[in-house]
Coordinates of C-alpha atoms in Angstrom, one line a residue:
X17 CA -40.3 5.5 -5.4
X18 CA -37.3 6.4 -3.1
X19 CA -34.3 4.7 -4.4
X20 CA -31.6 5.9 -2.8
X21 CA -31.3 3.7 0.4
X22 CA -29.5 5.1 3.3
X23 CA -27.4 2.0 5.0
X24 CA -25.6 4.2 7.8
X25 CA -28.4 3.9 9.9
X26 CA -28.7 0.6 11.2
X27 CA -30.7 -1.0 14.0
X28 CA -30.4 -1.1 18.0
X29 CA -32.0 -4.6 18.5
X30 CA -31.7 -7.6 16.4
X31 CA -33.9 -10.1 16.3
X32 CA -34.2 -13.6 14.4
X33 CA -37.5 -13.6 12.5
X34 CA -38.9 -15.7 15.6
X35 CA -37.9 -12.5 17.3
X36 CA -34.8 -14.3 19.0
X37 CA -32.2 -11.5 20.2
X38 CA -28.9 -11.8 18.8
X39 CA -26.0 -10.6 20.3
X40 CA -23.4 -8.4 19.1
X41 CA -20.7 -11.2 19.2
X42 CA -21.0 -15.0 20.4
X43 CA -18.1 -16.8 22.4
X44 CA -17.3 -20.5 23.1
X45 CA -16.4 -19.0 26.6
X46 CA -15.9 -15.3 28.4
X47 CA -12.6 -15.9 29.3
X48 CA -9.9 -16.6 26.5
X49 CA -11.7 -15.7 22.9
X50 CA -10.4 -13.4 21.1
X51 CA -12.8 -9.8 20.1
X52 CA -13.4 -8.2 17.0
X53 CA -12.0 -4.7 16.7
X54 CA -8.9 -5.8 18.9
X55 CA -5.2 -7.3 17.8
X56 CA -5.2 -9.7 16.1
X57 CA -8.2 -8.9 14.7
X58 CA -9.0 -12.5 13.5
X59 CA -13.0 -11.9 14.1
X60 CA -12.7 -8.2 12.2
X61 CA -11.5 -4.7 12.4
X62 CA -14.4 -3.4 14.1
X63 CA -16.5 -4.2 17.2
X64 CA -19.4 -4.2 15.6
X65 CA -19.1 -4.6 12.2
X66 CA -22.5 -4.9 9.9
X67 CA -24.1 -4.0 12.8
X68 CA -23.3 -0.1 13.1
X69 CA -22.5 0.1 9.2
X70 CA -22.6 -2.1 6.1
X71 CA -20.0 -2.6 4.1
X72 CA -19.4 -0.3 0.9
X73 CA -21.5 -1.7 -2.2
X74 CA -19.0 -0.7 -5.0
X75 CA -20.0 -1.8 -8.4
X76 CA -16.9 -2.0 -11.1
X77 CA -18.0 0.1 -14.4
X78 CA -16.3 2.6 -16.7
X79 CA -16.3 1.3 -20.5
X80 CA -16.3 3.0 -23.7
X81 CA -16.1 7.0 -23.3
X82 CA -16.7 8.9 -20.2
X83 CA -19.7 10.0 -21.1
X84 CA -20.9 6.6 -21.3
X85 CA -19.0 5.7 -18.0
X86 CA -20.8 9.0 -16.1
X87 CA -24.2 8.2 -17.3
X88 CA -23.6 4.5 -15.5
X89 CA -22.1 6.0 -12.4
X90 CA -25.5 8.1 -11.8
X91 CA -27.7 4.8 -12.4
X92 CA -25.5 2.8 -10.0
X93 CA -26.0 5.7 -7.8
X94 CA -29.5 5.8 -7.8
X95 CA -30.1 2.1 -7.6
X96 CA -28.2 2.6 -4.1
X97 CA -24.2 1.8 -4.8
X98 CA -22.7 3.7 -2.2
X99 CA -19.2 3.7 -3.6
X100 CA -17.9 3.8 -7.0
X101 CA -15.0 1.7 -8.7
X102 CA -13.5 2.7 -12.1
X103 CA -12.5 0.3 -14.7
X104 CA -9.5 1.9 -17.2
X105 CA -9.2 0.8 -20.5
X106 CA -5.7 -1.4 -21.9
X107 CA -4.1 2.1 -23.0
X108 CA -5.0 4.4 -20.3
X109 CA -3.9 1.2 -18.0
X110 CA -0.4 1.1 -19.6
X111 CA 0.1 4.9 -20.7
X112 CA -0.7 5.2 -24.3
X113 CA -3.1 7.9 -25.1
X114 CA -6.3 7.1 -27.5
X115 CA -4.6 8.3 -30.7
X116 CA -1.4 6.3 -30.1
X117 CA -1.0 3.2 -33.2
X118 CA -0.9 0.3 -29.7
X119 CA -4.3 1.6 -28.8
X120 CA -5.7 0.5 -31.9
X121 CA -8.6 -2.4 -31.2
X122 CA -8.2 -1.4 -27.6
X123 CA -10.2 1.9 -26.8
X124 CA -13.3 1.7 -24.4
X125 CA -12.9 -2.2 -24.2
X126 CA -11.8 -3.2 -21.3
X127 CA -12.9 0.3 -19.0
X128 CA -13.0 4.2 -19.7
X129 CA -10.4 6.2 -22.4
X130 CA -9.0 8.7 -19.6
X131 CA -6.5 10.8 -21.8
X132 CA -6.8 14.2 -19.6
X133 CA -8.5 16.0 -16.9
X134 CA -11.1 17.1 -19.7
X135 CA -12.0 13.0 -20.0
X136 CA -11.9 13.1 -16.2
X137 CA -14.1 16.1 -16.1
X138 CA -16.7 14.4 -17.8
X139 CA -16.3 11.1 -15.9
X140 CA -17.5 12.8 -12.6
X141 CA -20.1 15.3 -13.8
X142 CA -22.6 15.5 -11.6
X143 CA -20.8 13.7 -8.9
X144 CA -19.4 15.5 -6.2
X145 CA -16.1 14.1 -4.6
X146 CA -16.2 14.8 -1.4
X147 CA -19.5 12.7 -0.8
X148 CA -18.6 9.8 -2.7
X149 CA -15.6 7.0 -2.1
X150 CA -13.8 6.2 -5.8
X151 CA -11.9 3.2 -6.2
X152 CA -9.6 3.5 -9.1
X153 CA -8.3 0.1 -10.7
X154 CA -4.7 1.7 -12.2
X155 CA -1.5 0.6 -11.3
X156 CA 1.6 1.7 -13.9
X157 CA -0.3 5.1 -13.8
X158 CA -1.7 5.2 -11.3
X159 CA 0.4 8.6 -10.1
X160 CA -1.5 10.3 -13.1
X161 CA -5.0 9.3 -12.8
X162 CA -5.0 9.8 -8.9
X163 CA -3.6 13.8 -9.9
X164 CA -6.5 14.0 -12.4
X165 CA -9.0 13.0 -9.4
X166 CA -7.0 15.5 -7.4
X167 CA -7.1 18.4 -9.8
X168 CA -10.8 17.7 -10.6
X169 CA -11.4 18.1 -6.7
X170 CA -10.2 21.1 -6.8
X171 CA -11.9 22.6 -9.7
X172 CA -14.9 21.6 -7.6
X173 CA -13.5 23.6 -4.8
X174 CA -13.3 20.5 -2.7
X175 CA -11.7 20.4 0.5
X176 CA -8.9 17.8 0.0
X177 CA -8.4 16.3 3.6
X178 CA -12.3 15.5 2.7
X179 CA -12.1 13.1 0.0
X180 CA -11.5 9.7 -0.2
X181 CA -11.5 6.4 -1.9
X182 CA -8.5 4.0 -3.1
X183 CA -5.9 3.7 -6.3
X184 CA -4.9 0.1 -6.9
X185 CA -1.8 1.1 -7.2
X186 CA 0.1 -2.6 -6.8
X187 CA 2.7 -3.0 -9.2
X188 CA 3.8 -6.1 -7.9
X189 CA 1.2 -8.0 -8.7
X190 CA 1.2 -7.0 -12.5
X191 CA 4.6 -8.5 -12.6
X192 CA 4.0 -11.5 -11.2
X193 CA 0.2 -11.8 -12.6
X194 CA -1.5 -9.2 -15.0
X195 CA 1.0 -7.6 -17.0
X196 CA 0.2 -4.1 -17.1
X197 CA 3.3 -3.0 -15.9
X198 CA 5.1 0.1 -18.0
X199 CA 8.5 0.7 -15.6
X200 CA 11.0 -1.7 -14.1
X201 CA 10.2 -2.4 -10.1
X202 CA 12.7 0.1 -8.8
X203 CA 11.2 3.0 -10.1
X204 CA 7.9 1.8 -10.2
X205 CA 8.3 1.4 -6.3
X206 CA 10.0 4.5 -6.4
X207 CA 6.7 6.2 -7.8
X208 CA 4.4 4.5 -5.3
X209 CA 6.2 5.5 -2.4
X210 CA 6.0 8.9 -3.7
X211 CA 2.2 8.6 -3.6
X212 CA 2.2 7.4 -0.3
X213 CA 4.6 10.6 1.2
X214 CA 2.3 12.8 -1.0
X215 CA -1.1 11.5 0.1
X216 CA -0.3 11.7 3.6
X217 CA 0.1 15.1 3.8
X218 CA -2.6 16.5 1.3
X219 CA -5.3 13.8 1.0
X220 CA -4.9 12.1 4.4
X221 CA -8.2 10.3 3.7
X222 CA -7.3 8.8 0.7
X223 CA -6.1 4.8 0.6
X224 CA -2.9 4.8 -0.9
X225 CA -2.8 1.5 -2.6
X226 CA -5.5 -1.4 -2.6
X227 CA -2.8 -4.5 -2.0
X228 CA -4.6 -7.2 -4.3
X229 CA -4.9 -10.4 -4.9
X230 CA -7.6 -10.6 -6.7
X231 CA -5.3 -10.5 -9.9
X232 CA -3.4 -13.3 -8.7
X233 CA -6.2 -15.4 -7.8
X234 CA -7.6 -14.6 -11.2
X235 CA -3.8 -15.9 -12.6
X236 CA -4.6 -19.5 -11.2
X237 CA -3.9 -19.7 -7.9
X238 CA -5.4 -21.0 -5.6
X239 CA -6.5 -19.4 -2.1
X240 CA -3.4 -20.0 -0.1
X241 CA -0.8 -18.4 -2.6
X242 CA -3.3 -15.6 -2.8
X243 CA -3.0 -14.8 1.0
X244 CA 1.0 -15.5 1.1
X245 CA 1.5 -13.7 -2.2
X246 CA -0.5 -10.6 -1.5
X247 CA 0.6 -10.5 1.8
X248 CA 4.7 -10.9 1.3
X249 CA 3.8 -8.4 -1.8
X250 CA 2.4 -5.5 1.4
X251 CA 5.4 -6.0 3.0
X252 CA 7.3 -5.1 0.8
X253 CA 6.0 -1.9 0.0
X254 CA 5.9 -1.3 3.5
X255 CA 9.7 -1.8 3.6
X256 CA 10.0 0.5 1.1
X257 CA 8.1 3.1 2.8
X258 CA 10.0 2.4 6.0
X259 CA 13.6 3.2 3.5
X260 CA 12.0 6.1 2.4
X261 CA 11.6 8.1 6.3
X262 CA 7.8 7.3 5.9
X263 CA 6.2 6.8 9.6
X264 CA 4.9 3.1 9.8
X265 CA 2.3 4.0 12.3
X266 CA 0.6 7.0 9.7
X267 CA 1.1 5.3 6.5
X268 CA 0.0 1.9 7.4
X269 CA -3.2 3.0 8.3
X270 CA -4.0 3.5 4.8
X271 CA -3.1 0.9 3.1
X272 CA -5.7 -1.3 1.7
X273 CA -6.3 -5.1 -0.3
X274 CA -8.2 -6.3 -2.6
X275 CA -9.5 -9.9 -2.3
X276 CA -10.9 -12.6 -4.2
X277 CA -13.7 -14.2 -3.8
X278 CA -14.3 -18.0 -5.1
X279 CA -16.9 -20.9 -4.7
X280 CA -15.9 -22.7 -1.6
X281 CA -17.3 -20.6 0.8
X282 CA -15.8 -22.0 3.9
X283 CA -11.9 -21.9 2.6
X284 CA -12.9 -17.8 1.7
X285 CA -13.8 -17.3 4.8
X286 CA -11.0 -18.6 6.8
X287 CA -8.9 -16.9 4.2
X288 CA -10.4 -13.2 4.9
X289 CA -9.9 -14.2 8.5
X290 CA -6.0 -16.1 8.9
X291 CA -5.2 -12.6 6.1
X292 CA -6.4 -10.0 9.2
X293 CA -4.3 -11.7 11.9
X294 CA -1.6 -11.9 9.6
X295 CA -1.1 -9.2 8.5
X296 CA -1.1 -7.8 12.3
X297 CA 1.7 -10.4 12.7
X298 CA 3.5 -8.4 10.3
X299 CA 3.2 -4.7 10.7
X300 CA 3.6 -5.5 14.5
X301 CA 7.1 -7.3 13.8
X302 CA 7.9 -4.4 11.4
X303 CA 7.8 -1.8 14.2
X304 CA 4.3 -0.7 14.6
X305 CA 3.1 0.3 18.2
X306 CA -0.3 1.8 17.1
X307 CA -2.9 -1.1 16.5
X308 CA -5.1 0.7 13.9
X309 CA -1.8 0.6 11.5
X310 CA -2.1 -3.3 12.3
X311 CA -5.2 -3.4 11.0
X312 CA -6.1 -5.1 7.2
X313 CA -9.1 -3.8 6.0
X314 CA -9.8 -4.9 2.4
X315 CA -12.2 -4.9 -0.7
X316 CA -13.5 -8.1 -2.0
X317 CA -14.4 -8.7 -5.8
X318 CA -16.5 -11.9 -6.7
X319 CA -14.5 -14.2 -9.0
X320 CA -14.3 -12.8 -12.8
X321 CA -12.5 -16.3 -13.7
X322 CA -15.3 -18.2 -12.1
X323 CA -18.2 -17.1 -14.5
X324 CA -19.2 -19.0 -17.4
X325 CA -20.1 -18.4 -20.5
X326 CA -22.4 -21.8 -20.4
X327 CA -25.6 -21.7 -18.7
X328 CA -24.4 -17.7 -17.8
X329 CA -28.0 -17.5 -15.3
X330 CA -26.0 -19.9 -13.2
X331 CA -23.2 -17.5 -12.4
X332 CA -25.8 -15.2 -10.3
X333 CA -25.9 -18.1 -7.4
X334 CA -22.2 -19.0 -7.9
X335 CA -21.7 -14.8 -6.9
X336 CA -24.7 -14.7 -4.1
X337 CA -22.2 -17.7 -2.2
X338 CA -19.6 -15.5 -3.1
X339 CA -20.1 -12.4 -2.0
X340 CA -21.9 -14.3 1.4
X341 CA -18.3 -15.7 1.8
X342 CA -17.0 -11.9 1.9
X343 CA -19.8 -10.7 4.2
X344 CA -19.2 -13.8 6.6
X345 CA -15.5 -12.8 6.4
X346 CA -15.9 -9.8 7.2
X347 CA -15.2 -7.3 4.0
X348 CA -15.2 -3.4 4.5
X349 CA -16.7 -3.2 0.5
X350 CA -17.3 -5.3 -2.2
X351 CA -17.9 -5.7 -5.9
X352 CA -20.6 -8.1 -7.3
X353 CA -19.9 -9.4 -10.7
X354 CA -23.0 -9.2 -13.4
X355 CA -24.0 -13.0 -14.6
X356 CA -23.0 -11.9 -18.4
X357 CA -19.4 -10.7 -17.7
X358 CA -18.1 -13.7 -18.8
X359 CA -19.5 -12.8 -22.7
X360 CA -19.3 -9.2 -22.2
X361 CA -19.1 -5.8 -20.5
X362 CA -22.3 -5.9 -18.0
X363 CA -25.7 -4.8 -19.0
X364 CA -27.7 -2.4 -17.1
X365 CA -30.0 -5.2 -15.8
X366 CA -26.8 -7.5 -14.8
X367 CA -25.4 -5.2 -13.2
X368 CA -28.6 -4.2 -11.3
X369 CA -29.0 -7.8 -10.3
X370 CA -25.6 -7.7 -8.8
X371 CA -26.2 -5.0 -6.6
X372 CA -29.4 -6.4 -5.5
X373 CA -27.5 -9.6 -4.4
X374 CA -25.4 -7.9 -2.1
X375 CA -28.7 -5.5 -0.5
X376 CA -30.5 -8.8 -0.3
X377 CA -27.7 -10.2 1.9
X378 CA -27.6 -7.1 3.9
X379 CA -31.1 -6.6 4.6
X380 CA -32.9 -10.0 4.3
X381 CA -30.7 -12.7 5.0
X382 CA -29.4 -11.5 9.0
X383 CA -25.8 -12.7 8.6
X384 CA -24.7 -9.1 9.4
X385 CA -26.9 -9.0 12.9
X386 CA -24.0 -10.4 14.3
X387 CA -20.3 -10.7 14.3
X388 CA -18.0 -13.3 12.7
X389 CA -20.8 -15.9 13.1
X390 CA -19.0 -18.3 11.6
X391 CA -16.4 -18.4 14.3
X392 CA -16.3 -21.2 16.9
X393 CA -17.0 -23.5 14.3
X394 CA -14.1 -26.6 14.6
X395 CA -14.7 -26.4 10.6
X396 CA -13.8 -23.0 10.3
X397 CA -11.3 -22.1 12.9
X398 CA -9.1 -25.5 11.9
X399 CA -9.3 -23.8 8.2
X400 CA -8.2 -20.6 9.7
X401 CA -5.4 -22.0 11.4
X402 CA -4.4 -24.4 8.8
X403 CA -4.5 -21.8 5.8
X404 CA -2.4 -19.0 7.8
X405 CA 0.2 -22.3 8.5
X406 CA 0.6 -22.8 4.9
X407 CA 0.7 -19.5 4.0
X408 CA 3.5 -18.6 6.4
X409 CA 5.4 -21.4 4.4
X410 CA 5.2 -19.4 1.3
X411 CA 6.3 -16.3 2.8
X412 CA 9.2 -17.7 4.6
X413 CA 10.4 -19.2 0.8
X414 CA 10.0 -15.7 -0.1
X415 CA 11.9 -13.9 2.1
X416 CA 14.7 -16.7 1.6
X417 CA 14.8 -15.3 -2.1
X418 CA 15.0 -11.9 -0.7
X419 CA 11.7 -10.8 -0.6
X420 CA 8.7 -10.0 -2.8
X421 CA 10.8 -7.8 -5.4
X422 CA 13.2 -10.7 -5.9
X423 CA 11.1 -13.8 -5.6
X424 CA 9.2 -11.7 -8.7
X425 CA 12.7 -11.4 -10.9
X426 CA 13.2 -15.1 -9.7
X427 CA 10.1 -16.2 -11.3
X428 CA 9.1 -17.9 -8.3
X429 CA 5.9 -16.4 -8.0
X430 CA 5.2 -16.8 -11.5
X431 CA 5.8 -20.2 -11.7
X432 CA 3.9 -21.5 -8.8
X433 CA 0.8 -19.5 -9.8
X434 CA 1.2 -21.5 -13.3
X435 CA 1.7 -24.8 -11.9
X436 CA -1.6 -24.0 -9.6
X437 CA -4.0 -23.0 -12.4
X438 CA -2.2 -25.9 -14.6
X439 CA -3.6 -28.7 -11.9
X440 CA -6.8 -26.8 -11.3
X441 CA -7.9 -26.7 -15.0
X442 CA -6.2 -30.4 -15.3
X443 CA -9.0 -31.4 -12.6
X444 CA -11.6 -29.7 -14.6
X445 CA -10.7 -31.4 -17.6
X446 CA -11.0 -34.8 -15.8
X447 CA -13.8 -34.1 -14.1
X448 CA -12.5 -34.2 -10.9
X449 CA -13.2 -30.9 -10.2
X450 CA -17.5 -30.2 -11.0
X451 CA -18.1 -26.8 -12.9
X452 CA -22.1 -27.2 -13.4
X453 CA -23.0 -26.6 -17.0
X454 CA -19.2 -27.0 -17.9
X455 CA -18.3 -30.6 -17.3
X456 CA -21.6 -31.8 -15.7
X457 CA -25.5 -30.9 -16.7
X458 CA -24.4 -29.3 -19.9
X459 CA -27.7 -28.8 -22.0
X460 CA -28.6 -27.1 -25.8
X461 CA -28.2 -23.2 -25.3
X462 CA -29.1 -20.5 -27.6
X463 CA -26.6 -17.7 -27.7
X464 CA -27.6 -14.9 -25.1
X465 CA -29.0 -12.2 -27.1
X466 CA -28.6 -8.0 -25.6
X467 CA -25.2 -8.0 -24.8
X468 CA -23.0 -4.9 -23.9
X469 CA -21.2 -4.1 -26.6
X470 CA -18.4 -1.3 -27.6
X471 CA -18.1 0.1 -30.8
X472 CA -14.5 0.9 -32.4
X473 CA -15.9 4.0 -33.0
X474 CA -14.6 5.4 -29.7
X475 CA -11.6 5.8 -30.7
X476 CA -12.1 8.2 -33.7
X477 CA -14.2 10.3 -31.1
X478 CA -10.7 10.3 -28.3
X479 CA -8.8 11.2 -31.2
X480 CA -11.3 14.0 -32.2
X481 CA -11.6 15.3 -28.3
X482 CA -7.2 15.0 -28.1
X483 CA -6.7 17.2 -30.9
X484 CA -9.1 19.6 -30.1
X485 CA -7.7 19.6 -26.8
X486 CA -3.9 19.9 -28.0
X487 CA -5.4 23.0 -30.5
X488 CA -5.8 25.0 -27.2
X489 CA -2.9 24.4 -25.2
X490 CA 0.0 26.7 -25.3
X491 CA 3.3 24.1 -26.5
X492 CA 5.6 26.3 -24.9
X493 CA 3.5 25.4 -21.2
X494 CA 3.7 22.1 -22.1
X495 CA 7.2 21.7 -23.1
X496 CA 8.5 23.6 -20.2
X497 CA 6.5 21.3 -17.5
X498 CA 7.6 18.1 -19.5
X499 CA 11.0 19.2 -18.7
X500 CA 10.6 20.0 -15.4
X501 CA 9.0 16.1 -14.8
X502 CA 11.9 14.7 -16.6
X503 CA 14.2 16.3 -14.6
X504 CA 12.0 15.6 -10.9
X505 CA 12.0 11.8 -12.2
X506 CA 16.1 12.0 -12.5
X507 CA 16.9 14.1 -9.3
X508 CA 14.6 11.7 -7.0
X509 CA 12.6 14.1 -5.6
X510 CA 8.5 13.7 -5.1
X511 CA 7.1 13.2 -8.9
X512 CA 3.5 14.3 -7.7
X513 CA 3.5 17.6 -7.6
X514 CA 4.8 18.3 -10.8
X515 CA 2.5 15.8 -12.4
X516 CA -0.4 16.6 -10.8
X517 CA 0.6 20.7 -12.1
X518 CA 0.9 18.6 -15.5
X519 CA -2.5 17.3 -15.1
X520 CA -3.8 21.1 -14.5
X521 CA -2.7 22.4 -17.4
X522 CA -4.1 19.5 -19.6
X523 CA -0.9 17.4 -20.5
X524 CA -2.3 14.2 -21.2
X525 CA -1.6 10.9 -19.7
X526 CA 0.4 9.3 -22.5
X527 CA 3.0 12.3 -22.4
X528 CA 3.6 12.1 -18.8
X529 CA 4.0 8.2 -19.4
X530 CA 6.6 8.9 -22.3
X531 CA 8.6 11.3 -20.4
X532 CA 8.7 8.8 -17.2
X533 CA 9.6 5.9 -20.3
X534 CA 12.2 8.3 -21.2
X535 CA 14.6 8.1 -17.4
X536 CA 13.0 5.0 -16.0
X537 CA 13.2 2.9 -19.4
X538 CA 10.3 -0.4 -19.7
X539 CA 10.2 -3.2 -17.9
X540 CA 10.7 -6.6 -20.3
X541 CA 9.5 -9.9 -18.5

């Protein structure tokens, strides 16, 4: 049985299953409504949308070693994921190396061990870059892991203006929500403006930074902060980028965002649509005269905080309205979550089901024969209008503080994403707010039995692969490059080159981190 589907080809003629014709896009009249593919782009960044080409099905794996990780990138392949998305473990996310005492408990947990390029090696085997997208979830080091993908590349003799795919890359949002932050803001924006010079003259394909607020949303708040707060954090690495000499009209035009999805399906929508024209309000008052740097185009990820561990068989209809909230909004790729992440890493099965949510949407349920069908609904264009409203209210408090960079070192952001998930689990807790198998319909459950587990194990196999690996370096190579990053990171000049010639020669992740910890310092909330 053929498993690999091929979504690029997609239909001339849609029909509804009493062989009604649908047309590309619907209007309340042919005079005054806005199109998809054009400024503001309220009703999407393409003409057509779904109807030309689905949206990227990316599933989120990488756990215990990359072995492990590259034998579940080929299933997810198979099964017809047309994108991958890399989950890093705590260490590799905050720059410690596998055999360093705070990675203790912490190895293969969370995402892949990525020490090196030889961990990176194995990740991809098999797997040729240039005909596959990667999303990379990293953010402190993210410089590093995007040099590995980089060197790997070109080990595979890959031509670099070929490949593509996306680094998180958002420190922002780990100040104000996550916490995997290793460098104070300056420098850490520093870096990522570095990424975005470098990127736009070697790998001109590649999405420099995935804008997210998925994190946030996953902190408590609710869907207006996570528009206002992901959208006052773009700016402000747009700014930055604009200090820097960096042309607004190329760089723009890769930037990326990450979204949440949640339960009320309406409210997501209007969200995905009031962020678009937003952030096209934005870039155009920033300078921008080309409209495809206007454009937000953005991955959506079904909500991680929404899953429960009660009753976990409901959580696969809690992600089918989710990820139909994304589709209906108009997402260029998305994630589905597996029922059992809310006990554990995904099983093979879970995560299977989760990819079959979003082909049965695609292919069986005709919401992508048309564009933005939801719009012209009163419903959904008053939520549009009144969601962009309130989240121009948060931005202007923002930029009253200074900004995104400020309002973070304020605490503002912080404290309004607490207050938020305060009064949303306070409603739970009353029962104000219904979580089905929570706080209403609970019944007698016997613990799930086959869940994904990681064994500690890992580690003592990293440690093994690291010392081997450090056996067959030459120190003096090391040293001398070490030095030579120190000194780039002190001088100002572009860090990426030099780590990226790091990554070639094997230096491993946690001693580029140190030597950046060495002239930047750490950042202490």
């Amino acid at each position: 049985m053929e498993n690999k589907l091929n979504y690029t080809q997609r239909k001339e003629k849609f029909t509804t299953d009493s062989d009604i014709e649908i047309k590309t896009c619907y209007y309340q009249s042919h005079t005054e409504s806005e199109e998809p593919g054009k400024f503001p782009f309220t009703r999407g960044v393409q003409a057509d949308m779904y109807r030309s080409k689905l949206w990227t099905m990316r599933q989120y794996a990488g756990f215990s070693t990359a072995e492990a990780s590259n034998e579940r990138y080929h299933y997810l392949l198979n099964n017809g994921t047309t994108g991958l998305s890399v989950a890093f473990d705590l260490p590799t996310q905050i720059g410690y190396d596998s055999d360093h005492s705070f990675s203790e408990g912490e190895v293969g947990k969370a995402g892949v061990a990525i020490d090196s390029l030889r961990d990176m090696e194995i990740l991809f085997k098999g797997i040729n870059l240039e005909q596959v997208t990667t999303s990379m979830t990293i953010n402190a080091t993210a410089s590093t892991l995007l040099a590995m993908y980089v060197a790997l590349a070109k080990k595979q003799n890959a031509d670099l203006t070929k490949i593509s795919g996306t680094i998180q890359n958002d420190i922002l949002k780990e100040y104000a929500a996550r916490g995997t932050y290793i460098y104070p803001p300056k420098p850490s924006m520093r870096i990522i403006t570095d990424i975005f010079e470098y990127c736009s003259k070697e790998i001109p394909k590649w999405n420099t930074i995935s804008i997210s607020g998925y994190h946030i949303r996953e902190a408590g708040s609710n869907a207006v902060q996570e528009l206002a707060f992901t959208l006052a954090n773009g700016k402000a690495y747009v700014q930055a980028a604009i200090e820097k000499g960096l042309d607004l009209n190329v760089f723009a035009k890769r930037l990326s965002f990450f979204f949440n999805a949640h339960n009320n399906l309406f409210e997501e929508v209007a969200k995905f649509r009031a962020a678009r024209r937003m952030w096209a309000k934005i870039i155009k008052s920033l300078g921008a005269t080309d409209e495809r740097a206007m454009m937000l185009r953005f991955h959506t990820q079904t909500g991680g905080s929404t899953l429960t561990a009660q009753q976990p068989l409901n959580n696969i209809i809690r992600v089918t309205t989710q990820a139909l909230s994304a589709v209906l909004g108009g997402t260029q790729s998305l994630h589905t979550n597996g029922y059992d992440e809310a006990l554990a890493l995904p099983t093979e099965e879970a995560a299977r089901i989760a990819l079959r949510t979003q082909q049965i949407i695609a292919l069986e349920s005709g919401v992508t024969d048309t564009v933005d069908p939801l719009a012209g609904s009163y419903f959904v264009e008053a939520l549009t209008n009144e969601i962009e409203s309130r989240a121009w209210e948060y931005i202007e408090k923002i930029e009253t503080l200074g900004g995104a960079v400020a309002a973070i070192e304020h605490g503002y952001l912080q404290d309004e994403i607490a207050r938020s998930s305060y009064e949303y689990q306070n409603k739970i807790q009353q029962s104000e707010k219904i979580i089905v198998g929570v706080n209403k319909y609970q019944i007698n459950e016997k613990p799930i039995s086959n869940l994904f587990t990681v064994d500690d194990s890992i580690r003592t196999e990293q440690i093994a692969r690291l010392q081997q690996l450090k056996s067959e370096r030459k120190e003096v190579v090391v040293n001398n490059l070490l030095n030579q990053l120190e000194e780039t990171a002190r001088n100002g000049t572009n860090v990426m080159p030099i780590i990226l010639n790091c990554c070639e020669n094997y230096i491993t992740l946690g001693e580029i981190a140190d030597t950046l910890r060495k002239v930047y310092g750490e950042y202490k909330a």
